[in-house]
Every structure is written in C-alpha cells, then in structure tokens.
Amino acid sequence: MADVPAGRLPKPQMRGLLISHLKKHSAIALVFAMGVTLAYKFAVADPRKRNYEEFYKNYDVKREFEAMKEAGVFHSARPSWESSDD
Amino acid sequence: MATPAQLGLMDAASPVMEEMIYFHDHVMLVLILITCLIFYSMLVLMFSKYIYRFLTDGHVIETVWTVIPAIILVVVALPSLKLLYLTDELDNPQLTIKSVGHQWYWSYEYTDYYDIEFDSYMLPIGDLVGGDARLLEVDNRVVLPVDTSVRVLVTAADVIHAWTVPALGLKMDAVPGRLNQLALQCSRVGTFYGQCSEICGANHSFMPIVIEAVPVDVFESWCDGMLDSD
C-alpha cells in the first residue's frame, strides 16, 4: 500500500467513445493503407514502367537478333558456328 | 517462357501485354489498399475490449461503405475497358496468318504473299536437345517479322482448342466453323511459347505453340526456304 501514489486517476471519457475510437482508428487505417499502397507504387509499379521504357529506348533489333542467333535460339536462322562445323 | 517458382506475369513482348502488366499493377494498388484497410480493422476489433451496448443502426457508415466500393469499381473498370478495346484494335496488319487447331497439333497457313502451309507438332522428349523445353518445343515454329502488325485468324478442324501465347498477351478460342481474329505485334526478337488452352482430348497438354520473332529480312529468307522445300 505504501507504493500506491496519492492523487486521483484521470477521468475516463464518458460519452462518444465509439465515435472517437472510430475516428482515431479510421485515420490510422487510412494512413497505413495509403502508405503501403504508395510504397507498392513507388517500389514496384513505377520502376517496372521505367524498366520497360529503358529497355526499348536503345533496343537494337539486329544486335539482339545476332546474339540470340549465335546462341542457337532460332530454328529459322542457325548460328554461324553450326554451318562452319558442317 | 515462365521460369520455375515464377510468381508474376511473364515479361511482355508486345505493347498489349505491356499494358496488361501496367493494368495488373493498377488493380494490385486497389487490392493492397482494401486488404490493408481490412487487415487493420480486423486487428483493432480482435484486440479491442470495448462493447457498445446501444448500437442499433449505422446509416452513415452504410452509405459510406456502399459509395466507396462503387467508386473503387469505377476506378478499376475504366482502365479495364480501355485495355479490352485495345486488345481488339487492329492497326492495318501487314500480314495475315491462319492458325488451325487439330487433335492434337496446330497447322499454320501464310497465304497472303506466299502459299506456305505446315503442321506444328510437339517434339517428343526423345527428340529434344540440350536447352530445349520439355512439352513446349515443336518441329515447325511460327516465324513472324518483329515490329510488324500481324492478323492471326484462329479456327479449328475438329473440336474447340485455344491458341495462346502469354508473353504476347494472346489467347483466342479456336472454334470449328468460326474464324476468330487476333492482333499480334512482337516488340522484340526471340522465341515465345504457349500451350493449347481449351480441353480438347487426350493430348490437350501436348500441342504447344512456338513463335519466332525475327527481323523482316530473316522472315523473308525463311519464307523463301519454306517455298523451296515445298
């Protein structure tokens, strides 16, 4: 008993608790949801668009085709080392 | 092609598939927003000690949770419809090919400028060489010019099949007695794989599609080679 502080407890909220509770948690929920959504937008969606833009900005069809051809990817165009092997 | 344990969509090889990926990201934003709201609400409710004994109705909240989902649906539907009409757009195709589904292989016809017809059977496992994909390789591939608008007319000779190439964002039912039109444009060179997507019998899983997107001059050489071999 000696360690109980003297003085009165703060008066609890007697009216409108549901509304104040809803307002507080609605705000937190909205901030949390918007935060995660914006994080997805800036971390995933926007970089993906930029990656596609960068990829096609300097895309050289001939260069890519020659590299794939030499790797033996295509049936319609065989690599140069295949004909020299023959 | 898809890689093991892949979760997301395949890398786009056509403008339409790119737009589908961006639309998927857009819808994911909406879904993440809703999921986080619900998740937080559930947490608060689970750990709350309060009970409101005099709760009888909630006209305001009922209005709110009717209007907001309607707005969300509009936010999703408008880009969706735009994409839907984009997939149907045919931009003055320079080439038309026909794809005919059979049990259990595809046949292709290039009858615009040449008279090329061939069948495309799946390569059995015994015929695969190193680097080939099991159940995806074919003996004769569909060769198409890159950066060229192509019209594909899809039909079938027996039962319903479906011609699919996920990397290009293409899927169309092949219905006997009906010609379905697809707009195809490869943005980059490479090989793109697909599989029949409508149950069509015992070997439904063993009639794949392979597209080779090559430069125009290589396509023309291939056409000459096909005509010579005929």
PDB file of C-alpha atoms in Angstrom:
ATOM      1  CA  MET A   1       0.000   0.000   0.000  1.00  0.00           C
ATOM      2  CA  ALA A   2       2.876   2.351   0.647  1.00  0.00           C
ATOM      3  CA  ASP A   3       3.823   2.347  -3.050  1.00  0.00           C
ATOM      4  CA  VAL A   4       0.358   3.485  -4.347  1.00  0.00           C
ATOM      5  CA  PRO A   5       0.697   7.112  -5.427  1.00  0.00           C
ATOM      6  CA  ALA A   6      -1.634   9.604  -3.799  1.00  0.00           C
ATOM      7  CA  GLY A   7      -3.901  11.574  -6.139  1.00  0.00           C
ATOM      8  CA  ARG A   8      -6.864  10.938  -8.470  1.00  0.00           C
ATOM      9  CA  LEU A   9      -6.951   8.894 -11.662  1.00  0.00           C
ATOM     10  CA  PRO A  10      -7.710  10.905 -14.842  1.00  0.00           C
ATOM     11  CA  LYS A  11     -11.435  10.938 -15.588  1.00  0.00           C
ATOM     12  CA  PRO A  12     -12.203   8.421 -18.370  1.00  0.00           C
ATOM     13  CA  GLN A  13     -14.101   9.531 -21.464  1.00  0.00           C
ATOM     14  CA  MET A  14     -17.768   9.046 -20.533  1.00  0.00           C
ATOM     15  CA  ARG A  15     -19.518   9.902 -23.808  1.00  0.00           C
ATOM     16  CA  GLY A  16     -18.853   9.471 -27.513  1.00  0.00           C
ATOM     17  CA  LEU A  17     -16.191   6.792 -27.065  1.00  0.00           C
ATOM     18  CA  LEU A  18     -17.262   4.778 -30.100  1.00  0.00           C
ATOM     19  CA  ILE A  19     -17.145   7.773 -32.403  1.00  0.00           C
ATOM     20  CA  SER A  20     -13.789   8.947 -31.151  1.00  0.00           C
ATOM     21  CA  HIS A  21     -12.466   5.383 -31.322  1.00  0.00           C
ATOM     22  CA  LEU A  22     -13.704   5.038 -34.912  1.00  0.00           C
ATOM     23  CA  LYS A  23     -12.272   8.382 -35.956  1.00  0.00           C
ATOM     24  CA  LYS A  24      -8.864   7.606 -34.489  1.00  0.00           C
ATOM     25  CA  HIS A  25      -8.590   4.140 -35.949  1.00  0.00           C
ATOM     26  CA  SER A  26     -10.077   5.126 -39.310  1.00  0.00           C
ATOM     27  CA  ALA A  27      -7.361   7.728 -39.665  1.00  0.00           C
ATOM     28  CA  ILE A  28      -4.658   5.232 -38.701  1.00  0.00           C
ATOM     29  CA  ALA A  29      -6.097   2.618 -41.074  1.00  0.00           C
ATOM     30  CA  LEU A  30      -6.216   5.079 -43.953  1.00  0.00           C
ATOM     31  CA  VAL A  31      -2.673   6.278 -43.381  1.00  0.00           C
ATOM     32  CA  PHE A  32      -1.406   2.701 -43.090  1.00  0.00           C
ATOM     33  CA  ALA A  33      -3.249   1.527 -46.217  1.00  0.00           C
ATOM     34  CA  MET A  34      -2.208   4.556 -48.277  1.00  0.00           C
ATOM     35  CA  GLY A  35       1.372   4.150 -47.088  1.00  0.00           C
ATOM     36  CA  VAL A  36       1.591   0.537 -48.186  1.00  0.00           C
ATOM     37  CA  THR A  37      -0.167   1.353 -51.480  1.00  0.00           C
ATOM     38  CA  LEU A  38       2.204   4.204 -52.244  1.00  0.00           C
ATOM     39  CA  ALA A  39       5.151   2.010 -51.285  1.00  0.00           C
ATOM     40  CA  TYR A  40       3.994  -0.583 -53.863  1.00  0.00           C
ATOM     41  CA  LYS A  41       3.519   2.141 -56.446  1.00  0.00           C
ATOM     42  CA  PHE A  42       6.971   3.675 -55.978  1.00  0.00           C
ATOM     43  CA  ALA A  43       8.828   0.425 -55.321  1.00  0.00           C
ATOM     44  CA  VAL A  44       7.207  -1.858 -57.894  1.00  0.00           C
ATOM     45  CA  ALA A  45       4.819  -0.269 -60.377  1.00  0.00           C
ATOM     46  CA  ASP A  46       6.741   2.869 -61.383  1.00  0.00           C
ATOM     47  CA  PRO A  47      10.178   1.157 -61.605  1.00  0.00           C
ATOM     48  CA  ARG A  48       8.592  -1.527 -63.830  1.00  0.00           C
ATOM     49  CA  LYS A  49       7.342   1.111 -66.251  1.00  0.00           C
ATOM     50  CA  ARG A  50      10.738   2.799 -66.253  1.00  0.00           C
ATOM     51  CA  ASN A  51      12.484  -0.529 -66.885  1.00  0.00           C
ATOM     52  CA  TYR A  52      10.345  -1.189 -69.956  1.00  0.00           C
ATOM     53  CA  GLU A  53      10.995   2.349 -71.173  1.00  0.00           C
ATOM     54  CA  GLU A  54      14.745   1.974 -70.694  1.00  0.00           C
ATOM     55  CA  PHE A  55      14.773  -1.425 -72.366  1.00  0.00           C
ATOM     56  CA  TYR A  56      13.130  -0.200 -75.551  1.00  0.00           C
ATOM     57  CA  LYS A  57      14.820   3.205 -75.660  1.00  0.00           C
ATOM     58  CA  ASN A  58      18.042   1.851 -77.141  1.00  0.00           C
ATOM     59  CA  TYR A  59      16.784  -1.531 -78.289  1.00  0.00           C
ATOM     60  CA  ASP A  60      18.698  -2.686 -81.335  1.00  0.00           C
ATOM     61  CA  VAL A  61      16.812  -5.447 -83.155  1.00  0.00           C
ATOM     62  CA  LYS A  62      19.771  -6.529 -85.261  1.00  0.00           C
ATOM     63  CA  ARG A  63      22.183  -6.701 -82.333  1.00  0.00           C
ATOM     64  CA  GLU A  64      19.788  -8.718 -80.187  1.00  0.00           C
ATOM     65  CA  PHE A  65      18.914 -10.988 -83.082  1.00  0.00           C
ATOM     66  CA  GLU A  66      22.577 -11.719 -83.861  1.00  0.00           C
ATOM     67  CA  ALA A  67      23.307 -12.516 -80.210  1.00  0.00           C
ATOM     68  CA  MET A  68      20.329 -14.878 -79.981  1.00  0.00           C
ATOM     69  CA  LYS A  69      21.157 -16.453 -83.329  1.00  0.00           C
ATOM     70  CA  GLU A  70      24.719 -17.212 -82.239  1.00  0.00           C
ATOM     71  CA  ALA A  71      23.307 -18.737 -79.048  1.00  0.00           C
ATOM     72  CA  GLY A  72      21.293 -21.135 -81.199  1.00  0.00           C
ATOM     73  CA  VAL A  73      17.872 -19.894 -80.132  1.00  0.00           C
ATOM     74  CA  PHE A  74      16.250 -19.778 -83.565  1.00  0.00           C
ATOM     75  CA  HIS A  75      15.358 -22.557 -85.943  1.00  0.00           C
ATOM     76  CA  SER A  76      14.820 -20.196 -88.884  1.00  0.00           C
ATOM     77  CA  ALA A  77      18.351 -18.755 -88.579  1.00  0.00           C
ATOM     78  CA  ARG A  78      21.063 -21.105 -87.447  1.00  0.00           C
ATOM     79  CA  PRO A  79      24.293 -19.861 -85.797  1.00  0.00           C
ATOM     80  CA  SER A  80      27.390 -19.308 -87.924  1.00  0.00           C
ATOM     81  CA  TRP A  81      29.409 -21.882 -85.975  1.00  0.00           C
ATOM     82  CA  GLU A  82      26.891 -24.562 -86.896  1.00  0.00           C
ATOM     83  CA  SER A  83      27.437 -24.182 -90.640  1.00  0.00           C
ATOM     84  CA  SER A  84      31.223 -23.958 -90.159  1.00  0.00           C
ATOM     85  CA  ASP A  85      31.085 -27.175 -88.107  1.00  0.00           C
ATOM     86  CA  ASP A  86      29.298 -28.802 -91.032  1.00  0.00           C
TER      87      ASP A  86
ATOM     88  CA  MET B   1       8.920 -18.694 -71.131  1.00  0.00           C
ATOM     89  CA  ALA B   2       7.954 -18.953 -67.481  1.00  0.00           C
ATOM     90  CA  THR B   3      10.705 -19.975 -65.065  1.00  0.00           C
ATOM     91  CA  PRO B   4      10.343 -22.291 -62.063  1.00  0.00           C
ATOM     92  CA  ALA B   5       8.729 -20.694 -58.990  1.00  0.00           C
ATOM     93  CA  GLN B   6       7.768 -17.638 -61.048  1.00  0.00           C
ATOM     94  CA  LEU B   7       5.022 -15.647 -59.324  1.00  0.00           C
ATOM     95  CA  GLY B   8       4.471 -12.635 -61.550  1.00  0.00           C
ATOM     96  CA  LEU B   9       3.417 -12.265 -65.157  1.00  0.00           C
ATOM     97  CA  MET B  10       5.885 -13.071 -67.935  1.00  0.00           C
ATOM     98  CA  ASP B  11       7.934 -10.232 -69.393  1.00  0.00           C
ATOM     99  CA  ALA B  12       5.928  -8.533 -72.110  1.00  0.00           C
ATOM    100  CA  ALA B  13       6.951  -8.970 -75.725  1.00  0.00           C
ATOM    101  CA  SER B  14       4.117  -6.926 -77.213  1.00  0.00           C
ATOM    102  CA  PRO B  15       2.637  -3.485 -76.497  1.00  0.00           C
ATOM    103  CA  VAL B  16      -0.696  -5.009 -75.476  1.00  0.00           C
ATOM    104  CA  MET B  17       0.923  -7.315 -72.924  1.00  0.00           C
ATOM    105  CA  GLU B  18       2.817  -4.332 -71.510  1.00  0.00           C
ATOM    106  CA  GLU B  19      -0.476  -2.526 -70.986  1.00  0.00           C
ATOM    107  CA  MET B  20      -1.891  -5.651 -69.325  1.00  0.00           C
ATOM    108  CA  ILE B  21       1.032  -5.683 -66.894  1.00  0.00           C
ATOM    109  CA  TYR B  22       0.509  -1.998 -66.069  1.00  0.00           C
ATOM    110  CA  PHE B  23      -3.216  -2.646 -65.574  1.00  0.00           C
ATOM    111  CA  HIS B  24      -2.365  -5.554 -63.276  1.00  0.00           C
ATOM    112  CA  ASP B  25      -0.194  -3.198 -61.210  1.00  0.00           C
ATOM    113  CA  HIS B  26      -3.067  -0.700 -61.101  1.00  0.00           C
ATOM    114  CA  VAL B  27      -5.520  -3.297 -59.807  1.00  0.00           C
ATOM    115  CA  MET B  28      -2.910  -4.511 -57.299  1.00  0.00           C
ATOM    116  CA  LEU B  29      -2.774  -0.986 -55.852  1.00  0.00           C
ATOM    117  CA  VAL B  30      -6.526  -1.095 -55.261  1.00  0.00           C
ATOM    118  CA  LEU B  31      -6.356  -4.606 -53.786  1.00  0.00           C
ATOM    119  CA  ILE B  32      -3.480  -3.686 -51.461  1.00  0.00           C
ATOM    120  CA  LEU B  33      -5.413  -0.639 -50.245  1.00  0.00           C
ATOM    121  CA  ILE B  34      -8.518  -2.712 -49.471  1.00  0.00           C
ATOM    122  CA  THR B  35      -6.538  -5.558 -47.900  1.00  0.00           C
ATOM    123  CA  CYS B  36      -4.602  -3.232 -45.594  1.00  0.00           C
ATOM    124  CA  LEU B  37      -7.810  -1.496 -44.505  1.00  0.00           C
ATOM    125  CA  ILE B  38      -9.494  -4.823 -43.725  1.00  0.00           C
ATOM    126  CA  PHE B  39      -6.378  -6.209 -42.044  1.00  0.00           C
ATOM    127  CA  TYR B  40      -6.056  -3.215 -39.730  1.00  0.00           C
ATOM    128  CA  SER B  41      -9.796  -3.288 -38.943  1.00  0.00           C
ATOM    129  CA  MET B  42      -9.576  -6.958 -38.015  1.00  0.00           C
ATOM    130  CA  LEU B  43      -6.582  -6.332 -35.742  1.00  0.00           C
ATOM    131  CA  VAL B  44      -8.324  -3.463 -33.930  1.00  0.00           C
ATOM    132  CA  LEU B  45     -11.503  -5.492 -33.481  1.00  0.00           C
ATOM    133  CA  MET B  46      -9.628  -8.548 -32.225  1.00  0.00           C
ATOM    134  CA  PHE B  47      -7.739  -6.640 -29.552  1.00  0.00           C
ATOM    135  CA  SER B  48     -10.490  -4.197 -28.534  1.00  0.00           C
ATOM    136  CA  LYS B  49     -12.045  -4.577 -25.075  1.00  0.00           C
ATOM    137  CA  TYR B  50     -14.986  -2.253 -25.744  1.00  0.00           C
ATOM    138  CA  ILE B  51     -18.605  -3.210 -26.366  1.00  0.00           C
ATOM    139  CA  TYR B  52     -21.190  -0.651 -27.455  1.00  0.00           C
ATOM    140  CA  ARG B  53     -24.462  -1.848 -25.971  1.00  0.00           C
ATOM    141  CA  PHE B  54     -26.700   0.706 -27.723  1.00  0.00           C
ATOM    142  CA  LEU B  55     -25.711   0.050 -31.319  1.00  0.00           C
ATOM    143  CA  THR B  56     -28.897  -0.241 -33.392  1.00  0.00           C
ATOM    144  CA  ASP B  57     -28.130   1.170 -36.846  1.00  0.00           C
ATOM    145  CA  GLY B  58     -25.460   2.988 -38.799  1.00  0.00           C
ATOM    146  CA  HIS B  59     -26.928   4.907 -41.717  1.00  0.00           C
ATOM    147  CA  VAL B  60     -23.848   6.993 -42.309  1.00  0.00           C
ATOM    148  CA  ILE B  61     -21.420   4.105 -42.363  1.00  0.00           C
ATOM    149  CA  GLU B  62     -23.728   2.059 -44.565  1.00  0.00           C
ATOM    150  CA  THR B  63     -23.801   4.893 -47.061  1.00  0.00           C
ATOM    151  CA  VAL B  64     -20.017   5.213 -46.891  1.00  0.00           C
ATOM    152  CA  TRP B  65     -19.351   1.537 -47.435  1.00  0.00           C
ATOM    153  CA  THR B  66     -21.695   1.498 -50.437  1.00  0.00           C
ATOM    154  CA  VAL B  67     -20.397   4.601 -52.178  1.00  0.00           C
ATOM    155  CA  ILE B  68     -16.693   3.891 -51.715  1.00  0.00           C
ATOM    156  CA  PRO B  69     -16.813   0.402 -53.302  1.00  0.00           C
ATOM    157  CA  ALA B  70     -18.793   1.863 -56.204  1.00  0.00           C
ATOM    158  CA  ILE B  71     -16.053   4.429 -56.731  1.00  0.00           C
ATOM    159  CA  ILE B  72     -13.429   1.676 -56.494  1.00  0.00           C
ATOM    160  CA  LEU B  73     -15.270  -0.323 -59.145  1.00  0.00           C
ATOM    161  CA  VAL B  74     -15.286   2.660 -61.479  1.00  0.00           C
ATOM    162  CA  VAL B  75     -11.553   3.198 -60.862  1.00  0.00           C
ATOM    163  CA  VAL B  76     -10.927  -0.413 -61.891  1.00  0.00           C
ATOM    164  CA  ALA B  77     -13.488  -0.649 -64.710  1.00  0.00           C
ATOM    165  CA  LEU B  78     -12.442   2.377 -66.770  1.00  0.00           C
ATOM    166  CA  PRO B  79      -8.838   1.272 -67.461  1.00  0.00           C
ATOM    167  CA  SER B  80     -10.098  -2.284 -67.855  1.00  0.00           C
ATOM    168  CA  LEU B  81     -12.476  -1.342 -70.651  1.00  0.00           C
ATOM    169  CA  LYS B  82      -9.804   0.780 -72.293  1.00  0.00           C
ATOM    170  CA  LEU B  83      -7.481  -2.235 -72.325  1.00  0.00           C
ATOM    171  CA  LEU B  84     -10.244  -4.515 -73.556  1.00  0.00           C
ATOM    172  CA  TYR B  85     -10.831  -2.342 -76.609  1.00  0.00           C
ATOM    173  CA  LEU B  86      -7.094  -2.001 -77.141  1.00  0.00           C
ATOM    174  CA  THR B  87      -6.756  -5.775 -77.472  1.00  0.00           C
ATOM    175  CA  ASP B  88      -9.336  -5.718 -80.269  1.00  0.00           C
ATOM    176  CA  GLU B  89      -7.634  -2.951 -82.202  1.00  0.00           C
ATOM    177  CA  LEU B  90      -6.067  -3.998 -85.473  1.00  0.00           C
ATOM    178  CA  ASP B  91      -3.539  -1.478 -86.760  1.00  0.00           C
ATOM    179  CA  ASN B  92      -3.518  -2.064 -90.561  1.00  0.00           C
ATOM    180  CA  PRO B  93      -1.987  -5.518 -90.411  1.00  0.00           C
ATOM    181  CA  GLN B  94       0.774  -6.116 -92.916  1.00  0.00           C
ATOM    182  CA  LEU B  95       0.478  -9.877 -92.692  1.00  0.00           C
ATOM    183  CA  THR B  96      -2.323 -12.333 -92.082  1.00  0.00           C
ATOM    184  CA  ILE B  97      -1.724 -15.906 -90.989  1.00  0.00           C
ATOM    185  CA  LYS B  98      -4.165 -18.648 -90.150  1.00  0.00           C
ATOM    186  CA  SER B  99      -3.815 -20.941 -87.200  1.00  0.00           C
ATOM    187  CA  VAL B 100      -5.911 -24.119 -87.278  1.00  0.00           C
ATOM    188  CA  GLY B 101      -6.253 -26.375 -84.275  1.00  0.00           C
ATOM    189  CA  HIS B 102      -6.392 -30.116 -84.744  1.00  0.00           C
ATOM    190  CA  GLN B 103      -6.309 -33.075 -82.431  1.00  0.00           C
ATOM    191  CA  TRP B 104      -3.512 -32.721 -81.426  1.00  0.00           C
ATOM    192  CA  TYR B 105      -1.346 -30.230 -83.316  1.00  0.00           C
ATOM    193  CA  TRP B 106      -1.565 -26.805 -84.886  1.00  0.00           C
ATOM    194  CA  SER B 107      -1.320 -26.052 -88.573  1.00  0.00           C
ATOM    195  CA  TYR B 108      -0.422 -22.668 -89.972  1.00  0.00           C
ATOM    196  CA  GLU B 109      -1.076 -21.029 -93.313  1.00  0.00           C
ATOM    197  CA  TYR B 110       0.707 -17.997 -94.733  1.00  0.00           C
ATOM    198  CA  THR B 111      -1.381 -17.283 -97.800  1.00  0.00           C
ATOM    199  CA  ASP B 112      -1.007 -13.508 -98.106  1.00  0.00           C
ATOM    200  CA  TYR B 113       2.057 -13.246-100.306  1.00  0.00           C
ATOM    201  CA  TYR B 114       3.158 -16.857-100.377  1.00  0.00           C
ATOM    202  CA  ASP B 115       1.448 -20.202-100.246  1.00  0.00           C
ATOM    203  CA  ILE B 116       3.032 -21.692 -97.175  1.00  0.00           C
ATOM    204  CA  GLU B 117       1.299 -24.302 -95.068  1.00  0.00           C
ATOM    205  CA  PHE B 118       2.792 -26.529 -92.403  1.00  0.00           C
ATOM    206  CA  ASP B 119       1.886 -28.548 -89.350  1.00  0.00           C
ATOM    207  CA  SER B 120       3.386 -27.933 -85.948  1.00  0.00           C
ATOM    208  CA  TYR B 121       3.695 -30.987 -83.730  1.00  0.00           C
ATOM    209  CA  MET B 122       5.155 -31.105 -80.254  1.00  0.00           C
ATOM    210  CA  LEU B 123       8.664 -32.557 -80.167  1.00  0.00           C
ATOM    211  CA  PRO B 124       8.642 -35.807 -78.170  1.00  0.00           C
ATOM    212  CA  ILE B 125      11.017 -35.945 -75.239  1.00  0.00           C
ATOM    213  CA  GLY B 126      13.367 -38.267 -77.083  1.00  0.00           C
ATOM    214  CA  ASP B 127      13.903 -35.670 -79.821  1.00  0.00           C
ATOM    215  CA  LEU B 128      14.826 -32.811 -77.504  1.00  0.00           C
ATOM    216  CA  VAL B 129      18.385 -31.476 -77.462  1.00  0.00           C
ATOM    217  CA  GLY B 130      20.162 -29.640 -74.645  1.00  0.00           C
ATOM    218  CA  GLY B 131      18.429 -26.388 -73.709  1.00  0.00           C
ATOM    219  CA  ASP B 132      15.052 -27.376 -75.158  1.00  0.00           C
ATOM    220  CA  ALA B 133      11.955 -27.008 -73.007  1.00  0.00           C
ATOM    221  CA  ARG B 134      10.068 -30.219 -72.288  1.00  0.00           C
ATOM    222  CA  LEU B 135       6.470 -30.264 -73.662  1.00  0.00           C
ATOM    223  CA  LEU B 136       6.965 -26.839 -75.265  1.00  0.00           C
ATOM    224  CA  GLU B 137       9.150 -27.368 -78.327  1.00  0.00           C
ATOM    225  CA  VAL B 138       7.681 -28.028 -81.756  1.00  0.00           C
ATOM    226  CA  ASP B 139       9.075 -29.300 -85.018  1.00  0.00           C
ATOM    227  CA  ASN B 140       7.964 -26.308 -87.118  1.00  0.00           C
ATOM    228  CA  ARG B 141       7.758 -22.942 -85.448  1.00  0.00           C
ATOM    229  CA  VAL B 142       5.639 -19.954 -86.413  1.00  0.00           C
ATOM    230  CA  VAL B 143       8.107 -17.424 -87.786  1.00  0.00           C
ATOM    231  CA  LEU B 144       6.939 -13.811 -87.795  1.00  0.00           C
ATOM    232  CA  PRO B 145       8.594 -10.464 -88.508  1.00  0.00           C
ATOM    233  CA  VAL B 146       9.301  -8.295 -85.476  1.00  0.00           C
ATOM    234  CA  ASP B 147       7.655  -4.875 -85.075  1.00  0.00           C
ATOM    235  CA  THR B 148       5.038  -5.843 -87.650  1.00  0.00           C
ATOM    236  CA  SER B 149       1.303  -5.790 -87.148  1.00  0.00           C
ATOM    237  CA  VAL B 150       0.022  -9.301 -87.859  1.00  0.00           C
ATOM    238  CA  ARG B 151      -3.525 -10.576 -88.030  1.00  0.00           C
ATOM    239  CA  VAL B 152      -3.967 -14.156 -86.814  1.00  0.00           C
ATOM    240  CA  LEU B 153      -7.147 -15.944 -87.826  1.00  0.00           C
ATOM    241  CA  VAL B 154      -7.760 -18.777 -85.420  1.00  0.00           C
ATOM    242  CA  THR B 155     -10.007 -21.708 -86.084  1.00  0.00           C
ATOM    243  CA  ALA B 156     -10.182 -25.430 -85.534  1.00  0.00           C
ATOM    244  CA  ALA B 157     -10.799 -28.501 -87.637  1.00  0.00           C
ATOM    245  CA  ASP B 158     -12.418 -30.791 -85.098  1.00  0.00           C
ATOM    246  CA  VAL B 159     -13.055 -29.708 -81.502  1.00  0.00           C
ATOM    247  CA  ILE B 160     -12.547 -26.409 -79.706  1.00  0.00           C
ATOM    248  CA  HIS B 161      -8.933 -25.515 -78.986  1.00  0.00           C
ATOM    249  CA  ALA B 162      -7.368 -22.226 -77.855  1.00  0.00           C
ATOM    250  CA  TRP B 163      -4.295 -20.519 -79.284  1.00  0.00           C
ATOM    251  CA  THR B 164      -2.302 -18.909 -76.502  1.00  0.00           C
ATOM    252  CA  VAL B 165       0.995 -17.048 -76.182  1.00  0.00           C
ATOM    253  CA  PRO B 166       1.233 -15.483 -72.706  1.00  0.00           C
ATOM    254  CA  ALA B 167       4.322 -13.344 -73.398  1.00  0.00           C
ATOM    255  CA  LEU B 168       2.394 -11.567 -76.163  1.00  0.00           C
ATOM    256  CA  GLY B 169      -0.824 -11.359 -74.159  1.00  0.00           C
ATOM    257  CA  LEU B 170      -2.689 -13.541 -76.633  1.00  0.00           C
ATOM    258  CA  LYS B 171      -5.414 -16.071 -76.092  1.00  0.00           C
ATOM    259  CA  MET B 172      -8.187 -16.906 -78.519  1.00  0.00           C
ATOM    260  CA  ASP B 173     -10.542 -19.845 -78.793  1.00  0.00           C
ATOM    261  CA  ALA B 174     -10.197 -21.925 -81.922  1.00  0.00           C
ATOM    262  CA  VAL B 175     -13.770 -22.907 -82.715  1.00  0.00           C
ATOM    263  CA  PRO B 176     -14.689 -25.188 -85.624  1.00  0.00           C
ATOM    264  CA  GLY B 177     -16.675 -23.331 -88.251  1.00  0.00           C
ATOM    265  CA  ARG B 178     -15.654 -19.914 -86.897  1.00  0.00           C
ATOM    266  CA  LEU B 179     -12.783 -17.547 -87.613  1.00  0.00           C
ATOM    267  CA  ASN B 180     -11.589 -15.565 -84.610  1.00  0.00           C
ATOM    268  CA  GLN B 181      -9.279 -12.645 -85.215  1.00  0.00           C
ATOM    269  CA  LEU B 182      -6.246 -11.738 -83.114  1.00  0.00           C
ATOM    270  CA  ALA B 183      -3.963  -8.736 -83.415  1.00  0.00           C
ATOM    271  CA  LEU B 184      -0.332  -9.611 -82.848  1.00  0.00           C
ATOM    272  CA  GLN B 185       2.767  -7.443 -82.731  1.00  0.00           C
ATOM    273  CA  CYS B 186       6.112  -8.584 -81.359  1.00  0.00           C
ATOM    274  CA  SER B 187       8.138  -5.723 -79.900  1.00  0.00           C
ATOM    275  CA  ARG B 188      11.348  -7.705 -79.617  1.00  0.00           C
ATOM    276  CA  VAL B 189      13.070 -10.654 -81.247  1.00  0.00           C
ATOM    277  CA  GLY B 190      13.043 -14.021 -79.562  1.00  0.00           C
ATOM    278  CA  THR B 191      11.048 -17.191 -79.123  1.00  0.00           C
ATOM    279  CA  PHE B 192       7.700 -17.145 -77.361  1.00  0.00           C
ATOM    280  CA  TYR B 193       5.920 -20.218 -76.136  1.00  0.00           C
ATOM    281  CA  GLY B 194       2.322 -21.119 -75.463  1.00  0.00           C
ATOM    282  CA  GLN B 195       0.088 -24.119 -74.955  1.00  0.00           C
ATOM    283  CA  CYS B 196      -3.396 -25.091 -76.042  1.00  0.00           C
ATOM    284  CA  SER B 197      -5.804 -23.578 -73.551  1.00  0.00           C
ATOM    285  CA  GLU B 198      -9.072 -25.387 -74.197  1.00  0.00           C
ATOM    286  CA  ILE B 199      -9.550 -29.013 -73.239  1.00  0.00           C
ATOM    287  CA  CYS B 200      -9.578 -30.958 -76.462  1.00  0.00           C
ATOM    288  CA  GLY B 201      -8.896 -34.578 -75.681  1.00  0.00           C
ATOM    289  CA  ALA B 202      -6.155 -36.892 -74.544  1.00  0.00           C
ATOM    290  CA  ASN B 203      -3.221 -34.839 -75.828  1.00  0.00           C
ATOM    291  CA  HIS B 204      -4.555 -31.413 -74.992  1.00  0.00           C
ATOM    292  CA  SER B 205      -1.410 -30.706 -72.942  1.00  0.00           C
ATOM    293  CA  PHE B 206       0.861 -31.788 -75.775  1.00  0.00           C
ATOM    294  CA  MET B 207       0.108 -29.352 -78.592  1.00  0.00           C
ATOM    295  CA  PRO B 208       2.220 -26.282 -77.862  1.00  0.00           C
ATOM    296  CA  ILE B 209       2.747 -23.109 -79.860  1.00  0.00           C
ATOM    297  CA  VAL B 210       6.146 -21.538 -80.547  1.00  0.00           C
ATOM    298  CA  ILE B 211       6.565 -18.162 -82.212  1.00  0.00           C
ATOM    299  CA  GLU B 212       9.928 -16.961 -83.539  1.00  0.00           C
ATOM    300  CA  ALA B 213      10.066 -13.205 -83.937  1.00  0.00           C
ATOM    301  CA  VAL B 214      12.866 -12.312 -86.356  1.00  0.00           C
ATOM    302  CA  PRO B 215      13.858  -9.281 -88.469  1.00  0.00           C
ATOM    303  CA  VAL B 216      11.940  -8.844 -91.707  1.00  0.00           C
ATOM    304  CA  ASP B 217      14.806  -9.915 -93.960  1.00  0.00           C
ATOM    305  CA  VAL B 218      15.233 -13.146 -91.992  1.00  0.00           C
ATOM    306  CA  PHE B 219      11.472 -13.721 -92.227  1.00  0.00           C
ATOM    307  CA  GLU B 220      11.613 -13.318 -95.980  1.00  0.00           C
ATOM    308  CA  SER B 221      14.538 -15.736 -96.208  1.00  0.00           C
ATOM    309  CA  TRP B 222      12.596 -18.221 -94.135  1.00  0.00           C
ATOM    310  CA  CYS B 223       9.590 -17.863 -96.438  1.00  0.00           C
ATOM    311  CA  ASP B 224      11.808 -18.498 -99.454  1.00  0.00           C
ATOM    312  CA  GLY B 225      13.233 -21.551 -97.721  1.00  0.00           C
ATOM    313  CA  MET B 226       9.758 -22.881 -96.975  1.00  0.00           C
ATOM    314  CA  LEU B 227       8.656 -22.376-100.569  1.00  0.00           C
ATOM    315  CA  ASP B 228      11.781 -24.104-101.883  1.00  0.00           C
ATOM    316  CA  SER B 229      11.268 -27.064 -99.577  1.00  0.00           C
ATOM    317  CA  ASP B 230       7.721 -27.443-100.914  1.00  0.00           C
TER     318      ASP B 230
END
